[in-house]
XYZ file of C-alpha atoms in Angstrom:
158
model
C 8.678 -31.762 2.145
C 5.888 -29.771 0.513
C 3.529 -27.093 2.326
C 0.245 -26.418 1.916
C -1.248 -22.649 1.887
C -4.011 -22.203 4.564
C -7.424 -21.617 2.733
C -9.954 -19.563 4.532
C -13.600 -19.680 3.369
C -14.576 -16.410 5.460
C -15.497 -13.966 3.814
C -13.262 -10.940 2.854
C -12.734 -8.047 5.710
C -14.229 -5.219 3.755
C -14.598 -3.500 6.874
C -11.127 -4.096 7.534
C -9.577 -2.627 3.929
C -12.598 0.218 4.160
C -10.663 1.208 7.568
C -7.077 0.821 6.584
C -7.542 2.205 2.979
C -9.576 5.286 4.501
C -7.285 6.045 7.359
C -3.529 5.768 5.238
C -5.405 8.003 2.303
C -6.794 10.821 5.046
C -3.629 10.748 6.574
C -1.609 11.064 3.655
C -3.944 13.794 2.179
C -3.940 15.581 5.628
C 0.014 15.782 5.958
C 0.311 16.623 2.302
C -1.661 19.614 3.337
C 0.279 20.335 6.240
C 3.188 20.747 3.744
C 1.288 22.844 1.726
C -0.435 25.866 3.950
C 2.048 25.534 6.928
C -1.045 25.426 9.819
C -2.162 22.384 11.329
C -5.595 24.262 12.261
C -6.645 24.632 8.959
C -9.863 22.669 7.977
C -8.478 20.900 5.041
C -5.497 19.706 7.006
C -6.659 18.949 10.620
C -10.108 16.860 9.827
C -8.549 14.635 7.376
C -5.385 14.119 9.860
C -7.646 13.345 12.382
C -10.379 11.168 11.095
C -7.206 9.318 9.658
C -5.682 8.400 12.586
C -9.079 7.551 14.106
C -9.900 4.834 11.168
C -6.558 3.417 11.800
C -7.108 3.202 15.311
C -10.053 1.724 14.598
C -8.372 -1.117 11.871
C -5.761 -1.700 14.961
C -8.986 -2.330 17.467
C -10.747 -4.265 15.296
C -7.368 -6.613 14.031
C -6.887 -7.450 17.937
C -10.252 -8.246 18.717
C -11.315 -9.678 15.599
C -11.910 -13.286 15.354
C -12.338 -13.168 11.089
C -9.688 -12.831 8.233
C -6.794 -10.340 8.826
C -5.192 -8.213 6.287
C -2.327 -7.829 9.115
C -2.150 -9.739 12.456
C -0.904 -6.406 14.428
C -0.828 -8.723 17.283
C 2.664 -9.973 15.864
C 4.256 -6.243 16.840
C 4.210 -7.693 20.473
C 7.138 -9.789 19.121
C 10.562 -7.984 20.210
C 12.227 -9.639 17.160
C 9.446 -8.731 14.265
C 9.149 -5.237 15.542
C 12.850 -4.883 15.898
C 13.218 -6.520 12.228
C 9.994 -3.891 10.832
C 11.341 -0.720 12.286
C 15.120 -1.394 10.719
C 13.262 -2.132 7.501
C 11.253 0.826 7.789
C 14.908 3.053 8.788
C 16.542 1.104 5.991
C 13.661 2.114 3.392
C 13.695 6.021 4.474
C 17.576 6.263 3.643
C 17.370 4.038 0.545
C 14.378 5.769 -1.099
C 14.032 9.535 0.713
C 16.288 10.508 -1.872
C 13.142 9.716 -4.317
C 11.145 12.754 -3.314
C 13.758 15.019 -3.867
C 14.842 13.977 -7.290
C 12.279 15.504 -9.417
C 12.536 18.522 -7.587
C 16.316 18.311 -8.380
C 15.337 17.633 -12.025
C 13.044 20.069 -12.560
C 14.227 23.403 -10.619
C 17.806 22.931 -10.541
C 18.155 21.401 -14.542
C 14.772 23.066 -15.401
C 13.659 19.577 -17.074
C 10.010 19.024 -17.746
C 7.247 16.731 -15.954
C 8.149 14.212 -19.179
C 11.522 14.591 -19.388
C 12.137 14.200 -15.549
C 9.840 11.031 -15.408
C 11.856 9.102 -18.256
C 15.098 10.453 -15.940
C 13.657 8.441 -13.106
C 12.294 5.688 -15.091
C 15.823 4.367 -14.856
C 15.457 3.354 -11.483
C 12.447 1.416 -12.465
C 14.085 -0.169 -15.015
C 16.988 -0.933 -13.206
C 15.130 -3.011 -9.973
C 12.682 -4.848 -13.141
C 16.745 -6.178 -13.834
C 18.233 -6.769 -10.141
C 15.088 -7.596 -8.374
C 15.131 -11.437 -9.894
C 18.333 -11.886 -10.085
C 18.463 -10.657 -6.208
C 16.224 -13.310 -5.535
C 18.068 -16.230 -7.171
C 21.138 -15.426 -5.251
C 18.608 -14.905 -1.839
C 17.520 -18.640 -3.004
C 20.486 -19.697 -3.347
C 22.788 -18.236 -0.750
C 20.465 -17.146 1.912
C 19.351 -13.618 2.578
C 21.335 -12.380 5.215
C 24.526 -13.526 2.778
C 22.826 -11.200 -0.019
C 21.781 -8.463 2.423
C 25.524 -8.433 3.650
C 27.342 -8.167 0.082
C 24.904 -5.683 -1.259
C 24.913 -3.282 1.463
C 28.824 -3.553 1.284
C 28.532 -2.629 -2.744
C 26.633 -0.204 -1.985
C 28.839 1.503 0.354
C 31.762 1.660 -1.908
């Protein structure tokens, strides 16, 4: 049995990506600052935290009342089972990639490697899910993802 993709002829939400791409860059810029001068007070910290998490407020209110195209139907959160499934992906993706912001630090104050030489370190890692990645999915295809999911957190354990 073959299935059809829904096709919408409504327009794009720009207003929708204008929120969502405002709010996650404000708030990312904001908290970077945080790290960086220590005070939540300052200028160039608080107003961009702030306005942030207003804009994505303002994406979520507009996603539940909006009757156009979606970018994401936050509606589906009320699901126990979806948000269940998103917050053990999120968990899962903290401890599989936190380690990732610590590398290059690792790489460049502990081995005293350079910005080039600690990029092609960690291009490895790139390289190496450009190799599992399909072959992941074959087997996902194939076997079923939970199967997959099972055996490769168990590999990865060892």
């Amino acid at each position: 049995m073959s299935r059809r993709l829904a096709t919408s002829t409504a327009p794009p939400n720009f207003v929708g990506f204008a929120l969502i791409g405002a709010g996650l860059s404000l708030l990312v810029y904001g908290l970077g600052e945080f790290g960086s001068r220590g005070e939540f007070f300052a200028p160039t910290v608080g107003a961009p935290v702030v306005l942030g998490a207003l804009a994505m407020i303002g994406y979520v209110l507009r996603s539940v009342r909006g009757r156009g195209p979606k970018l994401l139907d936050v509606s589906m959160f009320r699901s126990p089972v979806f948000s269940s499934a998103n917050a053990a992906n999120l968990f899962n993706g903290a401890s599989l990639f936190g380690s990732m912001l610590l590398l290059p630090l690792y790489f460049q104050l502990l081995h005293g490697q350079s910005l080039i030489v600690t990029g092609l370190s960690l291009a490895t890692f790139g390289i190496g899910g450009i190799i599992a990645l399909p072959i992941a999915g074959r087997l996902t295809d194939r076997y079923g993802g939970g199967v997959v999911a099972m055996v490769g957190m168990r590999c990865r354990c060892w």
